[in-house]
Short mmCIF file of C-alpha atoms and ligand atoms in Angstrom, two decimals:
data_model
loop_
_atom_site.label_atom_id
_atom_site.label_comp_id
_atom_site.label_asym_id
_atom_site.label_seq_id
_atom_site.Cartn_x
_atom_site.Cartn_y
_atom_site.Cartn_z
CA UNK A 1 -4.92 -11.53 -23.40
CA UNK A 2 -8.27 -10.50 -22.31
CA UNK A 3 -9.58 -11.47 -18.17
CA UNK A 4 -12.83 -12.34 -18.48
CA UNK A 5 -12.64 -14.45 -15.06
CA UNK A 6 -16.09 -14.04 -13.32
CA UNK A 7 -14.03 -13.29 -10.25
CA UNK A 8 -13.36 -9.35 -10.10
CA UNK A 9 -11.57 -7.08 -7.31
CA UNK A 10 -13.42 -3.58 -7.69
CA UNK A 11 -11.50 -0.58 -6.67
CA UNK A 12 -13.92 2.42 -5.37
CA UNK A 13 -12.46 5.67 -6.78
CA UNK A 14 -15.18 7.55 -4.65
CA UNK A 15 -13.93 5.83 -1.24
CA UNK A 16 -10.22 6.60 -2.57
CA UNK A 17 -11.20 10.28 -2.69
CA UNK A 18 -13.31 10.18 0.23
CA UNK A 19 -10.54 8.72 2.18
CA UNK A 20 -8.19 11.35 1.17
CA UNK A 21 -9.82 14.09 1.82
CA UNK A 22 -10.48 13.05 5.44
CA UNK A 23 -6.59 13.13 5.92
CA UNK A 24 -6.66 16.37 4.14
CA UNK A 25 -9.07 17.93 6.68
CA UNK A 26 -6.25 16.78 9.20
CA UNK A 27 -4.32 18.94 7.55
CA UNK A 28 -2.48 22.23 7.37
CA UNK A 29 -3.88 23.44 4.04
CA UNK A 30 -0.40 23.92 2.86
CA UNK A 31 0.95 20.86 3.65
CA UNK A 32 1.48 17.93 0.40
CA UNK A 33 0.05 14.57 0.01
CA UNK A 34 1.86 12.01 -0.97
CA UNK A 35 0.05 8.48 -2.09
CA UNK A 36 1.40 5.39 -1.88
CA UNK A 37 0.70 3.25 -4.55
CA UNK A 38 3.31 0.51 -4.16
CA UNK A 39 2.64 -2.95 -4.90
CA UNK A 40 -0.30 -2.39 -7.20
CA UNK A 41 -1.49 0.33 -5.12
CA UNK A 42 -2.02 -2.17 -1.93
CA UNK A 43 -3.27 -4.58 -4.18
CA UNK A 44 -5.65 -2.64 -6.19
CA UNK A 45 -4.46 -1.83 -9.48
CA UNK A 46 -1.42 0.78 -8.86
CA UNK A 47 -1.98 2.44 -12.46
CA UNK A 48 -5.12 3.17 -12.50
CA UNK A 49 -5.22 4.61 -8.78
CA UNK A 50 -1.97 6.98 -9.90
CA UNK A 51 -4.03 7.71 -12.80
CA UNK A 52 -7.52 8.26 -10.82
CA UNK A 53 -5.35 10.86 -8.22
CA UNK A 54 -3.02 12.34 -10.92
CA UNK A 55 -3.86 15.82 -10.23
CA UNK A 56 -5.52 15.32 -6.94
CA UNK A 57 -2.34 14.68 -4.81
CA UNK A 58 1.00 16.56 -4.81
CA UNK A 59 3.28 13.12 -4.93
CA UNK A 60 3.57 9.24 -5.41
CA UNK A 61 5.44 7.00 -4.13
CA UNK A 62 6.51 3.69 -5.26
CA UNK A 63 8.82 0.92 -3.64
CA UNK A 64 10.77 -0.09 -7.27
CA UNK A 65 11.82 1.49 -10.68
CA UNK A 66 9.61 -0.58 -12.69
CA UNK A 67 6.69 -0.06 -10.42
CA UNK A 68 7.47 3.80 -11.23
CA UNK A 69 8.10 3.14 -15.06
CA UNK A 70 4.65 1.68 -15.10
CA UNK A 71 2.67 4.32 -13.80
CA UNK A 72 4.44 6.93 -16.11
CA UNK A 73 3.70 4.81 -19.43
CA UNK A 74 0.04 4.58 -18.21
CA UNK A 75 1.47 8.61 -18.45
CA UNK A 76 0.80 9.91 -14.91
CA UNK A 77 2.32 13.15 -15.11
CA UNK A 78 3.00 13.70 -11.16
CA UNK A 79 6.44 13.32 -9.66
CA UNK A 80 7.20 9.98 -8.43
CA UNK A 81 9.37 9.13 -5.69
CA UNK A 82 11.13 5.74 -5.92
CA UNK A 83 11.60 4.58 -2.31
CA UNK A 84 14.47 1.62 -3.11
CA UNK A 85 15.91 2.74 -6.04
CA UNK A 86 19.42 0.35 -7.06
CA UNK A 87 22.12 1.49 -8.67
CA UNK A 88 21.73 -0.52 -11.77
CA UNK A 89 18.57 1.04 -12.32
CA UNK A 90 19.50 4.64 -12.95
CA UNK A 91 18.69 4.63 -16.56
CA UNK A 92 15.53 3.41 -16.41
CA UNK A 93 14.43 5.79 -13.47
CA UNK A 94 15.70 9.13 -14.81
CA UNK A 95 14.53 8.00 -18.80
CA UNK A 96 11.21 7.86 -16.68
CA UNK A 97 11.29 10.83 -14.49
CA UNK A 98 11.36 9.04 -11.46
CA UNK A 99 13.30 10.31 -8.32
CA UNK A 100 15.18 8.48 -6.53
CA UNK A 101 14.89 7.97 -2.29
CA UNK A 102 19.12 7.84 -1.53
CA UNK A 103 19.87 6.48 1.50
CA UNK A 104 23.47 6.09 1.83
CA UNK A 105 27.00 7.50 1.12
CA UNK A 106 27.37 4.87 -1.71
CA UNK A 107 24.29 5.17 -3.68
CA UNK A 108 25.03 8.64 -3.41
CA UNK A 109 28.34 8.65 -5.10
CA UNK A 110 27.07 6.25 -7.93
CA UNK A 111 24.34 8.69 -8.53
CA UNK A 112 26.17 11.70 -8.57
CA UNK A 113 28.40 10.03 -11.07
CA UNK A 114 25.65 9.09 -13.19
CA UNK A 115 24.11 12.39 -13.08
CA UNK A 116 27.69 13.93 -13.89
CA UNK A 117 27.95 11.47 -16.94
CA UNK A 118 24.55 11.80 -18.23
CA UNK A 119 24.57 15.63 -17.97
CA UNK A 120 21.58 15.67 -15.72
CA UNK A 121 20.47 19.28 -14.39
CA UNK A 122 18.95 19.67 -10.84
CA UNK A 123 17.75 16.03 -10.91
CA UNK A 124 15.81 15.65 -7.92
CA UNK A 125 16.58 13.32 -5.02
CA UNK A 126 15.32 12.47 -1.97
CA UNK A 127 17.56 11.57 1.37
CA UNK A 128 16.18 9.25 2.94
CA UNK A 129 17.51 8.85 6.71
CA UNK A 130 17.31 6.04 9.66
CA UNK A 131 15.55 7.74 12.58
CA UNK A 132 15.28 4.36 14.44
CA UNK A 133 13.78 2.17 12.15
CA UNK A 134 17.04 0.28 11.03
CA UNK A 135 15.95 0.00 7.21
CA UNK A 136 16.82 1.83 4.69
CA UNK A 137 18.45 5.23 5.54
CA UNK A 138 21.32 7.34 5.95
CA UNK A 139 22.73 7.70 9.86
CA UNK A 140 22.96 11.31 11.30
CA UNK A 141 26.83 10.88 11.53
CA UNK A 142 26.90 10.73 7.37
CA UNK A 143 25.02 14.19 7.43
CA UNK A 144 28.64 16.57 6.92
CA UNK A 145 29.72 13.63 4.44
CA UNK A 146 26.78 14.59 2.55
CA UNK A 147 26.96 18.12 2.38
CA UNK A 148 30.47 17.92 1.46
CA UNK A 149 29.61 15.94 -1.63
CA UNK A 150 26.71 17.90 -3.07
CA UNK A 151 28.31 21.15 -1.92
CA UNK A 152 28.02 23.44 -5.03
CA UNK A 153 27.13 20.72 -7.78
CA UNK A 154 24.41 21.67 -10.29
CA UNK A 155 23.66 17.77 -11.56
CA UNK A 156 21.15 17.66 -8.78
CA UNK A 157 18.49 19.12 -6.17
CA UNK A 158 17.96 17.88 -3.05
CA UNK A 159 13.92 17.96 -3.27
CA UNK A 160 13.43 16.35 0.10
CA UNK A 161 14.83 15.08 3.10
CA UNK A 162 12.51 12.34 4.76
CA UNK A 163 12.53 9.92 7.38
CA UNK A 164 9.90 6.70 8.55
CA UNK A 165 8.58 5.57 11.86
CA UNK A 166 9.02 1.92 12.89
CA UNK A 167 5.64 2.23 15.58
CA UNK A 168 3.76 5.33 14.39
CA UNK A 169 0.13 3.04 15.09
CA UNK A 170 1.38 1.98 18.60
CA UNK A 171 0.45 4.74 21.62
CA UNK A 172 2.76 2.41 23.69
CA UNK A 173 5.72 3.86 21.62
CA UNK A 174 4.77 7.19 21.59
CA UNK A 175 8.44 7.67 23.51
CA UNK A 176 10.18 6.15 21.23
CA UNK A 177 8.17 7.66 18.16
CA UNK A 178 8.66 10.96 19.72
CA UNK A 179 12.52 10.32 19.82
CA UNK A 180 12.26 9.69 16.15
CA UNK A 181 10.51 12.82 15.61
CA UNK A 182 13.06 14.96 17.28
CA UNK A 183 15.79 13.26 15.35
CA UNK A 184 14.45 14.16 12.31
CA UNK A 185 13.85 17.96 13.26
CA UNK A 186 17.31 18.36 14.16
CA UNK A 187 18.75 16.66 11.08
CA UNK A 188 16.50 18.88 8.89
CA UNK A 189 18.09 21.53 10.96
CA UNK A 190 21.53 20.71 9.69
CA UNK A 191 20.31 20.81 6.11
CA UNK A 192 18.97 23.98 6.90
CA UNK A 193 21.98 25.02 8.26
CA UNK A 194 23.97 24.51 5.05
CA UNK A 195 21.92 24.71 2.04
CA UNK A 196 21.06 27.59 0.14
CA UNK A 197 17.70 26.04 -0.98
CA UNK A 198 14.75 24.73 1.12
CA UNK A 199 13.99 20.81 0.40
CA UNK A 200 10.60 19.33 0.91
CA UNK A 201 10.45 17.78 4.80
CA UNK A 202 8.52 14.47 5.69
CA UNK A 203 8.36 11.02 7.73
CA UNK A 204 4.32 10.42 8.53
CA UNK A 205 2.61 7.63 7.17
CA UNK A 206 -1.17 6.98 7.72
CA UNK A 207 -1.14 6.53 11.37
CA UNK A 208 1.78 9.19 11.96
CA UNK A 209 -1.22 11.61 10.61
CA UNK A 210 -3.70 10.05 12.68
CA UNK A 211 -1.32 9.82 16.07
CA UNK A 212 0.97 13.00 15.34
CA UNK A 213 -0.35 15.46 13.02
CA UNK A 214 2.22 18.03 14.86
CA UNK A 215 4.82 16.43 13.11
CA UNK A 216 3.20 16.69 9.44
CA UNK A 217 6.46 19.06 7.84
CA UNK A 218 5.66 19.84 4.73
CA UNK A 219 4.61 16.51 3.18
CA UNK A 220 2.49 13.53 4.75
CA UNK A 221 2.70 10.13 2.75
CA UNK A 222 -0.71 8.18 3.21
CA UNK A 223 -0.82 4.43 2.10
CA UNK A 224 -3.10 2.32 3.89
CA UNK A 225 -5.67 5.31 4.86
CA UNK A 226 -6.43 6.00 1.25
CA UNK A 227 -7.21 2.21 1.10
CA UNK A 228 -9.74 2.30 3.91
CA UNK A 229 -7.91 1.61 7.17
CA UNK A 230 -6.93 3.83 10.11
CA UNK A 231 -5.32 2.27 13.11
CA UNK A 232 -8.21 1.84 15.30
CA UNK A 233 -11.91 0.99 14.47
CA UNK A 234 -12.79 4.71 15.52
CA UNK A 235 -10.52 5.47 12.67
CA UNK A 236 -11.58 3.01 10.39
CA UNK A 237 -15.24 3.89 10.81
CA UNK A 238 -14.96 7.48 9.02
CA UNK A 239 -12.60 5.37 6.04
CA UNK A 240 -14.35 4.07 3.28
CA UNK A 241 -13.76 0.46 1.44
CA UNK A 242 -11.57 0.85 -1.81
CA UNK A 243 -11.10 -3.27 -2.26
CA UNK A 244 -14.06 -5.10 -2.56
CA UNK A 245 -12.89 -8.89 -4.23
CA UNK A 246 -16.30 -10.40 -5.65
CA UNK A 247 -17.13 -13.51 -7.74
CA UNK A 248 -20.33 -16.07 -8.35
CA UNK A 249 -21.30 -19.61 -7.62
CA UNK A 250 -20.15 -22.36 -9.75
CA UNK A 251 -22.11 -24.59 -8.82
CA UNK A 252 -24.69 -25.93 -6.07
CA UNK A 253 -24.10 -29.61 -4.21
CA UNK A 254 -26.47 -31.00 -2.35
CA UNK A 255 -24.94 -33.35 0.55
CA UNK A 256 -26.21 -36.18 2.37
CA UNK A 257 -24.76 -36.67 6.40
CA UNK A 258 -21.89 -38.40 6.99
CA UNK A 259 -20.48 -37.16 3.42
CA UNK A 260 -17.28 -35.19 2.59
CA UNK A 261 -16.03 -32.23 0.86
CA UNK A 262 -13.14 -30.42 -0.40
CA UNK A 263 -9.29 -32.26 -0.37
CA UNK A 264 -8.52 -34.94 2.32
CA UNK A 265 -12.15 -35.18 3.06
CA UNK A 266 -11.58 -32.35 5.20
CA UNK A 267 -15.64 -31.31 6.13
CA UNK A 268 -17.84 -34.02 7.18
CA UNK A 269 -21.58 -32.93 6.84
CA UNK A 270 -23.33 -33.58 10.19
CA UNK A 271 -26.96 -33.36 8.08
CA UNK A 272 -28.02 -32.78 5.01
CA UNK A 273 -26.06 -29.95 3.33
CA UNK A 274 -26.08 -27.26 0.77
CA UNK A 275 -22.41 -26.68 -0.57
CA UNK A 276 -21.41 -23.60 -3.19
CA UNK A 277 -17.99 -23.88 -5.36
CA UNK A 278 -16.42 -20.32 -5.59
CA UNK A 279 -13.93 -19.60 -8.30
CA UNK A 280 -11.10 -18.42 -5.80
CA UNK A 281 -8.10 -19.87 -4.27
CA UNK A 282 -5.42 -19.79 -2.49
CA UNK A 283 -3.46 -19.49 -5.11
CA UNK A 284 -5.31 -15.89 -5.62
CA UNK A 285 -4.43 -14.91 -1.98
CA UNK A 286 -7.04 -16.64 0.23
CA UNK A 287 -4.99 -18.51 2.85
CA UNK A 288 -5.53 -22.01 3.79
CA UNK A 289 -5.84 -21.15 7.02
CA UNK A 290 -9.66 -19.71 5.88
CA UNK A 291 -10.44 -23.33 5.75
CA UNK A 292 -12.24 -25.44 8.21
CA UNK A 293 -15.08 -22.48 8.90
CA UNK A 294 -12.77 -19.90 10.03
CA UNK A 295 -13.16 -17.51 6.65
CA UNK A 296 -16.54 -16.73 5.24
CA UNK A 297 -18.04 -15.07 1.83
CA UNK A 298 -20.98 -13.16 1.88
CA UNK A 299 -23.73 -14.62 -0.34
CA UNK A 300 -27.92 -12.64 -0.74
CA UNK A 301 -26.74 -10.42 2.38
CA UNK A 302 -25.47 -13.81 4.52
CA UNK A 303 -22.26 -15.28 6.20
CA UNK A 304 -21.55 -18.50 4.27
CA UNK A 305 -18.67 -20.41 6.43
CA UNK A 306 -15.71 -21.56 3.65
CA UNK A 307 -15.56 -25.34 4.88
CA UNK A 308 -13.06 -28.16 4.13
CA UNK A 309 -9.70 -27.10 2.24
CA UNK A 310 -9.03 -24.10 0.93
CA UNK A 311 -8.28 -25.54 -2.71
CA UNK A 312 -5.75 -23.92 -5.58
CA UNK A 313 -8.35 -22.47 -7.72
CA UNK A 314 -11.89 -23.30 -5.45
CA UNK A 315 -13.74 -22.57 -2.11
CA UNK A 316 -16.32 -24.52 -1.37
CA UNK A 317 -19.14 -22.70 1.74
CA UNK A 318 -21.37 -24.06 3.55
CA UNK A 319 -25.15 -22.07 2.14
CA UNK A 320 -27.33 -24.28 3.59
CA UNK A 321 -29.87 -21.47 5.35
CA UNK A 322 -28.80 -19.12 2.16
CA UNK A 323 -31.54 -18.68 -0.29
CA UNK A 324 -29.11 -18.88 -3.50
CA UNK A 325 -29.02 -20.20 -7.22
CA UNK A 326 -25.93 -21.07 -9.26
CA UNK A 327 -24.57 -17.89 -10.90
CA UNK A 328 -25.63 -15.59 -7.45
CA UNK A 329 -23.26 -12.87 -6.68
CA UNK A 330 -20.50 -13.42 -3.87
CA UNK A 331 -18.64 -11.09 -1.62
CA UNK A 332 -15.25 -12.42 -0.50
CA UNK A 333 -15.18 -9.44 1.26
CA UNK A 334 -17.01 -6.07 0.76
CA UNK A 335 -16.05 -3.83 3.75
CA UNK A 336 -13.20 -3.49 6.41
CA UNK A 337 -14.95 -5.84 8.58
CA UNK A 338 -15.01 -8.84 6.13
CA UNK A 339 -11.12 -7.55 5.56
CA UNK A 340 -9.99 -7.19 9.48
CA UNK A 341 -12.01 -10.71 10.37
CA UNK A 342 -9.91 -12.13 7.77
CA UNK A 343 -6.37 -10.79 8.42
CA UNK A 344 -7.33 -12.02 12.14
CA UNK A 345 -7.72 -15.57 10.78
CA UNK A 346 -5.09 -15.68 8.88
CA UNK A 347 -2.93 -13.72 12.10
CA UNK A 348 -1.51 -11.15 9.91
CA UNK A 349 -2.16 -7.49 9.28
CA UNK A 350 -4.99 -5.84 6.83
CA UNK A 351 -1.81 -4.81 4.05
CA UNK A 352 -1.38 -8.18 3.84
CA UNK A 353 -4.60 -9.35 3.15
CA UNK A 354 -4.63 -6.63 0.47
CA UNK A 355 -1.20 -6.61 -1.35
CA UNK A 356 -1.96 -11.16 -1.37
CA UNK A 357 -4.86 -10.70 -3.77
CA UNK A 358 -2.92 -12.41 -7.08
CA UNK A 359 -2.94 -10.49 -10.11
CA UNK A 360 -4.65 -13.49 -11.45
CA UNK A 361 -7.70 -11.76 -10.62
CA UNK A 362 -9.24 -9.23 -12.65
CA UNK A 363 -9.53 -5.85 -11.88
CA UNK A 364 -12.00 -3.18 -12.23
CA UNK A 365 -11.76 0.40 -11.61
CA UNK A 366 -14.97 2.27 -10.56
CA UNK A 367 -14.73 5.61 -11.25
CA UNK A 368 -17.33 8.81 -9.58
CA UNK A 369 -20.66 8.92 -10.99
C1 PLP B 1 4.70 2.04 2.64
C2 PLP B 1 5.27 3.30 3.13
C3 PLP B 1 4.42 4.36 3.55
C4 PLP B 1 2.92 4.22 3.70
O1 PLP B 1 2.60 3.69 4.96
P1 PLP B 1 1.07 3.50 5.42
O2 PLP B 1 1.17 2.95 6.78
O3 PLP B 1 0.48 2.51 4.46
O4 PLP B 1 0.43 4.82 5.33
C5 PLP B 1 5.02 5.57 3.87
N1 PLP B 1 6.37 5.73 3.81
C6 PLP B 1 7.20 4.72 3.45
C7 PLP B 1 8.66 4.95 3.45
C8 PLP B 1 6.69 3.47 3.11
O5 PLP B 1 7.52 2.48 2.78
#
């Protein structure tokens, strides 16, 4: 079925690379990058970002199997790590290459079993351990259980031992964050310790780079940064924009005072009034609560307030002072500002306002010049 919907989320390949190579340059040159590309890479289009970075980062990371299966039968070639892997979907990660993140005693038996049954050699896994975050992870306490299991077996490789941080963005939990930093060095110790063989160390994400790039082991996993956001506007300011969600006018109403628009007659025009219909919704990730003026879409370089209802399928903005024709060019948003103004609105995060945008929309994939 081909999209040929006028409304289009562009994903900037240049700002992707841009934006990774300013975490680089934070960087030890030998430390890895791992992208995240979960959940449609933020939003974007997950395949073609893995396939856009396939030789330009060491690593992805995924949250599911079938996110994982996906990128390899677009056939990205780098190793994958599947962050909540489930036990009934063994086959379909190791048919796929994918490695799994294990994060406790039982998924570790089940896979050891598998990989026993299935004849696997050196499959690499990845334990995953709770440092303070209270997720997904194994407890420091399990770490001789562990080593007691895998003692000796050939089925599989430990290929890294990680770790995440519940406030990494917050400088008021830089205590706490420490704590989980410390942690972590003394479980990789352990490993250490007991191993013959030297697994692949890491627990920063984006704003563990930008807060403690001490703490970078041997791997750093960057989601949101690639994407264009750092955890301040300091940050943000030497990121590049890799979303940019665009569509056209419909159509052009001219309004007399005192009449309505939108659902429940929710905007009452105070004079006479020039109304555009966008072909977005909420139902493609643009809240309700961008209704009543509080959202805007850029239209010939100006703010056009979205008033009355957010409908389904339609906006409706306000481009009275906008010099504008029916089929003009719209920015639902084109940089981080448009992006951080919204999330603000709508009182959630930027990720959010990213990983909403339906898959309704088409995508499109600009690549370098
Ligand atoms: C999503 C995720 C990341 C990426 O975090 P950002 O803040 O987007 O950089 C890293 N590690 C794990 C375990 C994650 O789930």
């Amino acid at each position: 079925m081909i999209n040929n919907h006028v409304t289009v989320l562009e994903i900037d390949g240049r700002a992707l690379k841009h934006n990774l190579s300013y975490f680089r340059q934070k960087l030890d040159s030998n430390t890895k990058v791992l992208a995240v590309v979960k959940a449609f890479g933020y939003g974007s289009d997950g395949v073609q970002v893995a396939t856009f970075l396939d030789n330009r980062v060491d690593y992805f990371a995924v949250a599911y199997t079938h996110e994982g299966e996906a990128l390899r039968k677009a056939g990205v070639k780098t190793p994958i790590l599947v962050l909540h892997p489930q036990i009934q979907n063994f086959q379909q990660l190791t048919k796929n290459c994918l490695e799994p993140s294990i994060y406790n005693l039982k998924i570790l038996t089940a896979f050891l079993c598998y990989a026993e049954e299935n004849d696997l050699h050196h499959y690499p896994i990845h334990l995953k351990f709770n440092t303070g975050l209270n997720r997904l992870g194994f407890n420091y306490s399990d770490t001789q259980a562990i080593l007691t299991k895998i003692q000796g077996l050939k089925y599989i490789e430990i290929a890294s031992i990680f770790s995440h941080l519940a406030a990494s963005e917050d400088r008021d939990e830089k205590e706490f964050t420490l704590g989980q930093l410390n942690h972590f060095s003394v479980i990789v110790k352990q490993f250490q310790k007991h191993l013959t063989y030297k697994p692949m160390t890491h627990i920063l994400n984006t704003s563990g780079v930008i807060n403690y790039p001490q703490a970078q082991f041997d791997m750093v996993r960057i989601g949101i940064g690639m994407y264009g956001f750092g955890n301040d506007s300091q940050e943000t300011s030497k990121l590049k924009n890799t979303h940019i969600l665009k569509s056209i006018i419909s159509q052009i109403h001219l309004i007399m005072p005192e009449e309505t628009v939108g659902y429940n007659r929710a905007y009452i025009s105070k004079g006479e009034t020039k109304i555009a219909t966008i072909p977005i919704g909420h139902a493609d990730g643009i809240s309700r609560k961008l209704g009543h003026t509080k959202g805007y879409v850029t239209i010939a370089g100006q703010k056009a307030p979205i008033v009355g209802n957010v409908c389904m399928d339609m906006i409706m903005v306000d481009i009275t002072n906008i010099d504008c024709r029916e089929g003009d060019q719209v920015i639902i948003f084109g940089n981080q500002q448009d992006i951080l103004h919204m999330a603000s609105e709508v009182e959630t995060i930027y990720y959010e306002i990213l990983t909403a945008i339906s898959q309704r929309i088409k995508r499109a994939f600009i690549f370098e010049d």
